[in-house]
Amino acid sequence: MSNKTDSNSYTIIFAIIMVVIVGSLLAFTASSLKPTIKENERMEKQQNILYAMGVNENEEGSITFISTDKVADVFAEKITEQIVIEVKDGKIIKEMNREEFMAANNKKEPYLIDIKKQQTRAKNGKSRFLPLFKGEQEGKTVYVAPIRGKGLWDAIWGYVALDTDMVVRGAFFDHAGETPGLGANIKQRYFMDDFYGEKLLTDAGVFKGITVAKGNNDPLNKDKDDHEVDALAGATITGDGVAAMIKKDLKLYLPYFQKLKNKN
Amino acid sequence: MALLSKKDTKLITDPLADNNPITIQVLGICSALAITAELKASLVMGVAVLFVLGVGNVVISLMRNIIPSKIRIIVQLIVVASLVIIVDQVLKAYAYELSKTLAVFVGLIITNCIIMGRFEAFALANGPWKSFLDGIGNALGYAVILLIVGFFRELLGSGTLFGIPVLGDPIEKTGLYATGYENNGFMLMPPMALIVVGLIIWVQRSRNKALIED
């Protein structure tokens, strides 16, 4: 290597030019791929919501979403109403439908509401928006609510479909980085399917939630009144995380469901 | 004239076996342990490293005479990092499902010692074509080990290959499971990947005594 490349001024100029070239190259890639990436995320959310409602292409044992080319149409068809509830301190402040919410929030679709941001808002003592998706399943009305919590390593989230009595009519869970083969199994169908039919409320109408329980002597999960589903082997903390997020996030919807019931 | 001279062919075939980056140079172990629980992830990781190392080696080789030696490592890091970001973005845009399974690991290609090692040891001293072949060879050597480890871990740990059940249904107890076989959850944990890599190293060295160091 020549001496020229060893001088300080050469080094600095080289570094500056390199940063400019690399920076613009990356900026170009990122901005040209951004629409496709956003579109993928949007479709994923729609697929997950529909999955929780039981609209999917599951075969035996596997989890198969509505295919991406159909998902937008199916979503528009099956989700009859998107509701956004604004709550503060466990009380409903305001109820909005999709059009009202979009008009107030730069045309943002309710299903794109970032739950994490809403949780932070609630923590800071502000009101938070709760999205709810209304659809039909076997002739009955179901409501799909998003939930989000902490697993062992990273975030876990999901969607739970509820009927008007707050009985689970389907669930979908996903995770960012749980252990493959252990906690990551919350994404498996046999775990999600166990939630079907479990009640969130006690007979007296008090919110109890669902515990992911070890050794509940009900491995086939036939007893749907015990508020327990069978745990995943070797994934205690992830299981507890699932139970905690169901309890914490779905409880917020309780006033709304009570109101629905009183109306009928 | 053949497309590749004898020397060129050696650049590709050497890292596949007798100079394998994982089993002989013992580089890139971390990612080999982390992502090999599924065969599909191993494959995509192999392809991603193939791209990053192939292109990166050529870029570094082209710049080898103008890179200031004082900031040599930083320049190499910038090249790897930008290539990795491109791979990550492209995966998110065109293979969204996979990008989620790989998640943080694609980003971790930056810390893959094989890449920095090849930049330092080869691309800084050789022309672009040779560097390209060297990059491809080493990435393939890496990918081969990843696929072997992924094969055993997925087969014994989940009873599937590329996500397709091959041993029967563990819940309905069909196929091999009917005989009392159970999936071995240990295979899915990183320590078992280390043991599988160790076994590969063992087999390789017992077959070729020249590889054994004193």
Coordinates of C-alpha atoms in Angstrom, one line a residue:
Chain A
M1 CA 0.0 0.0 0.0
S2 CA 1.3 3.4 -0.9
N3 CA 2.0 6.1 1.6
K4 CA -0.7 8.3 0.1
T5 CA -3.4 6.1 1.6
D6 CA -1.9 6.4 5.1
S7 CA -2.2 10.2 5.4
N8 CA -4.8 11.6 7.8
S9 CA -6.5 13.8 5.2
Y10 CA -6.9 10.9 2.8
T11 CA -8.4 8.8 5.5
I12 CA -10.9 11.4 6.5
I13 CA -11.9 12.2 2.9
F14 CA -12.2 8.5 2.1
A15 CA -14.5 8.0 5.2
I16 CA -16.7 10.9 4.2
I17 CA -17.2 9.8 0.6
M18 CA -17.8 6.2 1.7
V19 CA -20.5 7.3 4.2
V20 CA -22.2 9.4 1.6
I21 CA -22.2 6.6 -1.0
V22 CA -23.4 3.9 1.4
G23 CA -25.9 6.2 3.0
S24 CA -27.6 7.1 -0.2
L25 CA -27.6 3.5 -1.4
L26 CA -29.3 2.3 1.7
A27 CA -31.7 5.1 1.8
F28 CA -32.7 4.3 -1.8
T29 CA -33.2 0.6 -1.1
A30 CA -35.2 1.3 2.1
S31 CA -37.5 3.8 0.5
S32 CA -38.1 1.8 -2.6
L33 CA -39.0 -1.4 -0.6
K34 CA -41.0 0.4 2.1
P35 CA -44.4 0.2 0.4
T36 CA -44.0 -3.6 -0.2
I37 CA -43.0 -4.2 3.4
K38 CA -45.9 -2.1 4.8
E39 CA -48.3 -4.0 2.6
N40 CA -46.9 -7.3 3.9
E41 CA -47.4 -6.2 7.5
R42 CA -50.9 -5.0 6.7
M43 CA -51.9 -8.3 5.2
E44 CA -50.4 -10.2 8.1
K45 CA -52.6 -8.3 10.5
Q46 CA -55.7 -9.0 8.5
Q47 CA -54.8 -12.7 8.2
N48 CA -54.3 -12.9 11.9
I49 CA -57.6 -11.3 12.8
L50 CA -59.4 -13.5 10.3
Y51 CA -57.6 -16.6 11.7
A52 CA -58.8 -15.8 15.2
M53 CA -62.4 -15.7 13.9
G54 CA -62.0 -19.1 12.4
V55 CA -61.7 -17.8 8.8
N56 CA -58.6 -19.7 7.6
E57 CA -57.5 -22.5 5.4
N58 CA -56.3 -24.9 8.1
E59 CA -55.8 -28.4 7.2
E60 CA -55.2 -31.1 9.8
G61 CA -52.7 -29.9 12.4
S62 CA -51.3 -27.0 10.4
I63 CA -51.9 -23.3 10.5
T64 CA -52.8 -21.8 7.2
F65 CA -54.0 -18.3 6.7
I66 CA -56.2 -17.0 4.0
S67 CA -53.9 -16.5 1.1
T68 CA -52.4 -13.0 0.6
D69 CA -54.1 -12.4 -2.8
K70 CA -57.6 -12.9 -1.3
V71 CA -57.1 -11.5 2.2
A72 CA -58.1 -7.9 1.5
D73 CA -61.4 -9.0 0.0
V74 CA -62.2 -11.6 2.6
F75 CA -61.4 -9.1 5.4
A76 CA -63.8 -6.5 3.8
E77 CA -66.5 -9.2 3.6
K78 CA -66.2 -10.9 6.9
I79 CA -65.4 -8.0 9.2
T80 CA -68.7 -6.2 9.2
E81 CA -67.8 -3.5 11.6
Q82 CA -64.6 -2.1 13.1
I83 CA -65.1 -0.4 16.4
V84 CA -62.7 1.7 18.3
I85 CA -63.4 2.2 22.0
E86 CA -61.6 4.9 23.9
V87 CA -61.2 4.0 27.6
K88 CA -59.6 5.6 30.6
D89 CA -59.4 4.1 34.1
G90 CA -61.7 1.2 33.1
K91 CA -64.4 3.5 31.8
I92 CA -65.6 4.0 28.3
I93 CA -65.1 7.6 27.2
K94 CA -66.1 7.3 23.6
E95 CA -67.1 4.7 21.0
M96 CA -66.2 5.2 17.3
N97 CA -66.9 3.3 14.2
R98 CA -64.2 3.0 11.4
E99 CA -65.2 6.1 9.6
E100 CA -65.3 8.3 12.7
F101 CA -61.9 6.9 13.8
M102 CA -60.3 7.4 10.4
A103 CA -61.6 11.0 10.1
A104 CA -60.1 11.8 13.5
N105 CA -56.7 10.0 13.0
N106 CA -55.3 10.9 9.5
K107 CA -57.3 8.1 7.8
K108 CA -55.5 5.4 9.8
E109 CA -57.3 2.1 9.7
P110 CA -58.4 0.8 13.1
Y111 CA -56.7 -2.5 12.6
L112 CA -53.4 -0.7 12.3
I113 CA -53.6 0.7 15.8
D114 CA -50.3 0.0 17.5
I115 CA -51.2 -1.7 20.8
K116 CA -47.8 -1.1 22.3
K117 CA -48.2 2.7 21.9
Q118 CA -51.7 2.5 23.4
Q119 CA -50.3 0.6 26.4
T120 CA -47.7 3.3 26.9
R121 CA -50.4 5.9 26.7
A122 CA -52.4 4.1 29.4
K123 CA -49.3 3.8 31.6
N124 CA -48.8 7.6 31.4
G125 CA -52.4 8.1 32.6
K126 CA -53.9 9.0 29.3
S127 CA -56.8 7.4 27.5
R128 CA -56.2 4.6 25.2
F129 CA -57.9 3.3 22.0
L130 CA -59.1 -0.3 21.9
P131 CA -59.8 -1.7 18.5
L132 CA -62.5 -4.4 18.1
F133 CA -63.5 -6.2 15.0
K134 CA -67.0 -7.5 14.6
G135 CA -67.8 -10.4 12.4
E136 CA -69.9 -13.5 12.2
Q137 CA -69.1 -17.1 13.0
E138 CA -71.6 -19.9 12.5
G139 CA -74.4 -17.4 12.5
K140 CA -73.4 -15.8 15.8
T141 CA -71.7 -12.4 16.2
V142 CA -68.1 -12.5 17.4
Y143 CA -65.7 -9.8 18.3
V144 CA -62.0 -10.0 17.8
A145 CA -59.7 -8.1 20.1
P146 CA -55.9 -7.7 19.9
I147 CA -53.7 -8.5 22.9
R148 CA -50.0 -7.9 23.5
G149 CA -47.7 -8.9 26.4
K150 CA -44.3 -10.3 27.4
G151 CA -43.0 -13.8 26.8
L152 CA -39.7 -15.1 28.1
W153 CA -37.4 -13.4 25.6
D154 CA -39.4 -10.9 23.7
A155 CA -42.9 -9.6 22.9
I156 CA -45.8 -12.0 22.4
W157 CA -49.1 -10.9 20.9
G158 CA -52.3 -12.3 19.5
Y159 CA -56.0 -11.9 18.6
V160 CA -58.9 -13.4 20.6
A161 CA -62.4 -13.9 19.2
L162 CA -65.1 -13.5 21.8
D163 CA -68.9 -13.9 21.6
T164 CA -71.2 -11.5 23.5
D165 CA -70.8 -13.6 26.7
M166 CA -67.0 -13.2 26.5
V167 CA -66.5 -16.9 25.7
V168 CA -63.5 -17.5 23.5
R169 CA -64.4 -18.4 19.9
G170 CA -61.0 -18.7 18.5
A171 CA -57.5 -17.4 19.3
F172 CA -54.3 -16.6 17.5
F173 CA -50.9 -16.2 19.2
D174 CA -47.6 -15.1 17.8
H175 CA -44.2 -14.2 19.2
A176 CA -41.0 -12.3 18.4
G177 CA -38.4 -14.6 19.8
E178 CA -39.6 -17.5 22.1
T179 CA -37.5 -20.6 22.2
P180 CA -38.1 -22.9 19.2
G181 CA -39.8 -26.2 20.3
L182 CA -40.7 -24.8 23.7
G183 CA -42.3 -21.3 24.1
A184 CA -42.5 -20.9 20.3
N185 CA -45.2 -23.6 20.4
I186 CA -47.8 -21.0 21.4
K187 CA -47.9 -20.5 17.6
Q188 CA -48.9 -24.1 17.2
R189 CA -52.5 -25.0 16.4
Y190 CA -53.0 -27.5 19.3
F191 CA -52.3 -24.8 21.8
M192 CA -54.5 -22.2 20.1
D193 CA -57.3 -24.6 19.6
D194 CA -57.5 -25.4 23.4
F195 CA -58.8 -21.9 24.0
Y196 CA -61.9 -22.4 22.0
G197 CA -64.9 -22.4 24.4
E198 CA -63.1 -21.2 27.5
K199 CA -64.9 -18.6 29.5
L200 CA -63.4 -15.3 30.5
L201 CA -66.1 -14.5 33.1
T202 CA -67.3 -16.4 36.1
D203 CA -70.9 -17.3 36.3
A204 CA -71.4 -14.2 38.4
G205 CA -70.1 -12.1 35.6
V206 CA -66.8 -11.2 37.2
F207 CA -63.7 -11.2 34.9
K208 CA -61.4 -14.1 35.7
G209 CA -59.4 -14.7 32.5
I210 CA -57.8 -17.9 31.5
T211 CA -54.8 -19.5 33.2
V212 CA -52.3 -21.6 31.2
A213 CA -52.0 -24.3 33.8
K214 CA -49.6 -27.1 34.5
G215 CA -51.1 -30.4 35.6
N216 CA -54.7 -29.4 35.5
N217 CA -55.7 -33.0 35.0
D218 CA -57.5 -32.1 31.9
P219 CA -55.0 -32.6 29.1
L220 CA -57.7 -32.8 26.4
N221 CA -59.2 -29.6 27.8
K222 CA -62.7 -30.9 27.9
D223 CA -63.7 -28.9 31.0
K224 CA -64.4 -25.4 29.5
D225 CA -65.6 -23.9 32.8
D226 CA -62.4 -24.2 34.7
H227 CA -60.7 -21.1 33.2
E228 CA -57.6 -23.2 32.5
V229 CA -55.9 -24.6 29.4
D230 CA -53.1 -27.1 29.4
A231 CA -49.6 -25.6 29.6
L232 CA -46.8 -26.2 27.1
A233 CA -44.1 -28.4 28.4
G234 CA -40.9 -26.5 29.2
A235 CA -42.5 -23.1 28.6
T236 CA -43.7 -21.9 31.9
I237 CA -42.8 -18.2 31.5
T238 CA -44.2 -18.0 28.0
G239 CA -47.4 -19.7 29.2
D240 CA -47.7 -17.3 32.1
G241 CA -47.1 -14.4 29.6
V242 CA -50.1 -15.6 27.5
A243 CA -52.3 -15.8 30.6
A244 CA -51.2 -12.4 31.8
M245 CA -51.8 -10.7 28.4
I246 CA -55.3 -12.2 28.2
K247 CA -56.1 -11.1 31.7
K248 CA -54.7 -7.6 31.3
D249 CA -55.8 -6.6 27.8
L250 CA -59.1 -8.4 27.5
K251 CA -60.3 -7.0 30.9
L252 CA -60.3 -3.6 29.3
Y253 CA -63.1 -4.7 27.0
L254 CA -65.3 -5.8 29.9
P255 CA -67.3 -2.5 30.2
Y256 CA -68.1 -2.7 26.5
F257 CA -69.3 -6.3 26.6
Q258 CA -71.4 -5.5 29.7
K259 CA -73.0 -2.7 27.8
L260 CA -73.7 -4.9 24.9
K261 CA -75.4 -7.4 27.1
N262 CA -77.6 -4.9 28.8
K263 CA -78.7 -3.6 25.4
N264 CA -80.0 -7.1 24.4
Chain B
M1 CA -10.5 -23.1 -22.2
A2 CA -12.3 -24.2 -19.1
L3 CA -14.4 -21.7 -17.3
L4 CA -12.4 -22.2 -14.1
S5 CA -8.7 -22.9 -13.9
K6 CA -7.5 -25.6 -11.6
K7 CA -6.5 -23.0 -9.0
D8 CA -9.9 -21.3 -9.3
T9 CA -11.7 -24.6 -8.7
K10 CA -9.7 -25.2 -5.6
L11 CA -10.8 -21.9 -4.3
I12 CA -14.4 -23.2 -4.3
T13 CA -13.9 -26.8 -3.4
D14 CA -11.3 -26.4 -0.6
P15 CA -13.7 -24.6 1.9
L16 CA -16.3 -27.3 1.3
A17 CA -14.3 -29.9 3.0
D18 CA -10.7 -29.7 3.9
N19 CA -10.7 -26.0 4.8
N20 CA -14.3 -25.7 5.9
P21 CA -14.9 -22.4 7.7
I22 CA -17.0 -24.0 10.4
T23 CA -15.4 -27.3 11.1
I24 CA -11.7 -26.5 10.4
Q25 CA -11.4 -22.8 10.9
V26 CA -14.0 -22.8 13.6
L27 CA -15.5 -19.5 12.5
G28 CA -19.2 -18.6 12.3
I29 CA -20.1 -21.1 15.0
C30 CA -22.6 -18.7 16.8
S31 CA -25.0 -18.4 13.9
A32 CA -24.7 -22.1 13.2
L33 CA -25.9 -22.8 16.7
A34 CA -28.7 -20.2 16.7
I35 CA -30.7 -20.8 13.6
T36 CA -30.3 -24.5 12.7
A37 CA -33.4 -25.7 14.6
E38 CA -35.2 -25.6 11.2
L39 CA -33.9 -26.7 7.8
K40 CA -35.6 -23.8 6.1
A41 CA -33.9 -21.2 8.2
S42 CA -30.6 -22.9 7.6
L43 CA -31.1 -22.7 3.9
V44 CA -32.1 -19.0 3.8
M45 CA -29.2 -18.1 6.1
G46 CA -26.9 -20.0 3.8
V47 CA -28.2 -18.1 0.8
A48 CA -28.0 -14.8 2.7
V49 CA -24.4 -15.4 3.6
L50 CA -23.6 -16.5 0.1
F51 CA -24.8 -13.1 -1.2
V52 CA -23.1 -11.0 1.5
L53 CA -19.8 -12.9 1.2
G54 CA -19.8 -13.1 -2.6
V55 CA -20.6 -9.4 -3.2
G56 CA -18.7 -8.2 -0.1
N57 CA -15.5 -10.0 -1.2
V58 CA -15.7 -8.4 -4.7
V59 CA -16.4 -4.9 -3.3
I60 CA -13.5 -5.1 -0.8
S61 CA -11.2 -6.6 -3.5
L62 CA -12.1 -3.7 -5.9
M63 CA -11.3 -1.2 -3.2
R64 CA -8.3 -2.9 -1.9
N65 CA -5.8 -0.4 -3.3
I66 CA -7.7 2.7 -2.1
I67 CA -8.8 1.7 1.4
P68 CA -6.8 3.6 4.0
S69 CA -5.1 1.0 6.2
K70 CA -6.0 2.9 9.4
I71 CA -9.7 2.5 9.0
R72 CA -9.6 -0.9 7.1
I73 CA -11.7 -2.8 9.6
I74 CA -14.3 0.0 9.8
V75 CA -14.6 0.0 6.0
Q76 CA -15.1 -3.7 6.0
L77 CA -17.7 -3.5 8.7
I78 CA -19.6 -0.8 6.7
V79 CA -19.6 -3.0 3.6
V80 CA -21.0 -6.0 5.5
A81 CA -23.5 -4.0 7.4
S82 CA -24.9 -2.3 4.3
L83 CA -25.2 -5.7 2.5
V84 CA -26.9 -7.2 5.5
I85 CA -29.4 -4.4 5.6
I86 CA -30.2 -4.9 2.0
V87 CA -30.7 -8.6 2.5
D88 CA -32.9 -7.9 5.5
Q89 CA -35.1 -5.4 3.6
V90 CA -35.4 -7.7 0.6
L91 CA -36.4 -10.6 2.7
K92 CA -39.1 -8.5 4.5
A93 CA -40.4 -7.3 1.2
Y94 CA -40.4 -10.6 -0.8
A95 CA -40.2 -13.4 1.8
Y96 CA -42.1 -11.9 4.7
E97 CA -42.9 -15.2 6.5
L98 CA -39.3 -16.3 6.4
S99 CA -37.9 -12.9 7.5
K100 CA -40.0 -13.4 10.7
T101 CA -38.5 -16.8 11.5
L102 CA -35.0 -15.5 10.9
A103 CA -35.7 -12.2 12.6
V104 CA -32.6 -11.0 14.4
F105 CA -30.3 -13.6 12.9
V106 CA -30.0 -12.0 9.5
G107 CA -28.8 -8.9 11.3
L108 CA -26.3 -11.1 13.1
I109 CA -24.6 -11.9 9.8
I110 CA -22.6 -8.8 10.6
T111 CA -21.0 -10.5 13.5
N112 CA -20.2 -13.6 11.4
C113 CA -16.5 -14.1 11.7
I114 CA -16.3 -15.9 8.4
I115 CA -17.1 -12.7 6.5
M116 CA -14.6 -10.4 8.2
G117 CA -12.1 -13.3 8.1
R118 CA -12.4 -13.7 4.3
F119 CA -12.2 -9.9 3.8
E120 CA -9.0 -9.6 5.8
A121 CA -7.3 -12.8 4.7
F122 CA -8.3 -13.0 1.0
A123 CA -10.1 -10.0 -0.6
L124 CA -7.6 -7.4 0.6
A125 CA -4.8 -9.3 -1.2
N126 CA -6.5 -10.7 -4.3
G127 CA -8.3 -9.6 -7.5
P128 CA -12.1 -9.5 -7.8
W129 CA -12.7 -12.7 -9.7
K130 CA -10.6 -14.8 -7.3
S131 CA -12.2 -13.0 -4.3
F132 CA -15.6 -13.8 -5.7
L133 CA -14.8 -17.5 -6.0
D134 CA -13.3 -17.5 -2.6
G135 CA -16.4 -15.9 -1.1
I136 CA -18.7 -18.3 -2.9
G137 CA -16.6 -21.3 -1.8
N138 CA -16.5 -20.3 1.9
A139 CA -20.2 -19.4 2.0
L140 CA -21.1 -22.8 0.4
G141 CA -18.8 -24.5 3.0
Y142 CA -20.7 -22.7 5.7
A143 CA -24.1 -23.5 4.2
V144 CA -23.3 -27.2 3.9
I145 CA -22.6 -27.5 7.6
L146 CA -25.7 -25.5 8.4
L147 CA -27.8 -27.8 6.3
I148 CA -26.4 -30.9 7.8
V149 CA -26.9 -29.6 11.4
G150 CA -30.4 -28.3 10.5
F151 CA -31.3 -31.7 9.0
F152 CA -30.5 -33.6 12.1
R153 CA -32.0 -31.1 14.5
E154 CA -35.3 -30.7 12.7
L155 CA -35.6 -34.4 12.0
L156 CA -34.9 -35.5 15.6
G157 CA -36.3 -32.5 17.3
S158 CA -39.6 -31.9 15.5
G159 CA -39.9 -35.0 13.3
T160 CA -40.2 -32.8 10.2
L161 CA -38.0 -31.7 7.3
F162 CA -38.7 -28.2 5.8
G163 CA -41.8 -28.3 7.9
I164 CA -43.2 -31.4 6.4
P165 CA -43.8 -34.3 8.8
V166 CA -41.7 -37.3 7.9
L167 CA -41.9 -39.5 11.0
G168 CA -45.7 -39.5 11.3
D169 CA -48.0 -37.5 13.6
P170 CA -46.8 -37.1 17.2
I171 CA -50.3 -36.2 18.5
E172 CA -52.2 -38.9 16.6
K173 CA -49.3 -41.4 17.3
T174 CA -48.9 -42.6 13.7
G175 CA -45.8 -43.8 11.8
L176 CA -42.7 -44.0 14.0
Y177 CA -44.5 -42.5 16.9
A178 CA -46.7 -45.6 17.1
T179 CA -43.6 -47.5 18.2
G180 CA -43.2 -45.3 21.2
Y181 CA -40.7 -42.8 19.6
E182 CA -40.9 -39.2 21.0
N183 CA -39.5 -36.0 19.5
N184 CA -36.3 -35.0 21.3
G185 CA -36.8 -31.5 22.5
F186 CA -33.1 -31.2 23.4
M187 CA -32.3 -31.2 19.7
L188 CA -34.0 -27.8 19.4
M189 CA -31.8 -26.2 22.1
P190 CA -28.5 -24.5 21.0
P191 CA -26.3 -26.9 23.0
M192 CA -27.3 -29.8 20.9
A193 CA -26.3 -27.9 17.8
L194 CA -22.8 -27.6 19.3
I195 CA -22.8 -31.3 19.9
V196 CA -23.9 -32.0 16.3
V197 CA -21.2 -29.7 15.0
G198 CA -18.7 -31.5 17.2
L199 CA -19.7 -34.8 15.8
I200 CA -19.3 -33.6 12.3
I201 CA -15.8 -32.4 13.2
W202 CA -15.0 -35.8 14.7
V203 CA -16.2 -37.7 11.7
Q204 CA -14.3 -35.4 9.3
R205 CA -11.0 -35.6 11.2
S206 CA -11.2 -39.4 11.7
R207 CA -11.6 -39.8 7.9
N208 CA -8.8 -37.5 7.0
K209 CA -5.9 -37.8 9.4
A210 CA -4.1 -34.9 7.8
L211 CA -6.6 -32.5 9.4
I212 CA -5.6 -33.5 12.9
E213 CA -3.3 -30.9 14.6
D214 CA -0.7 -31.9 17.1

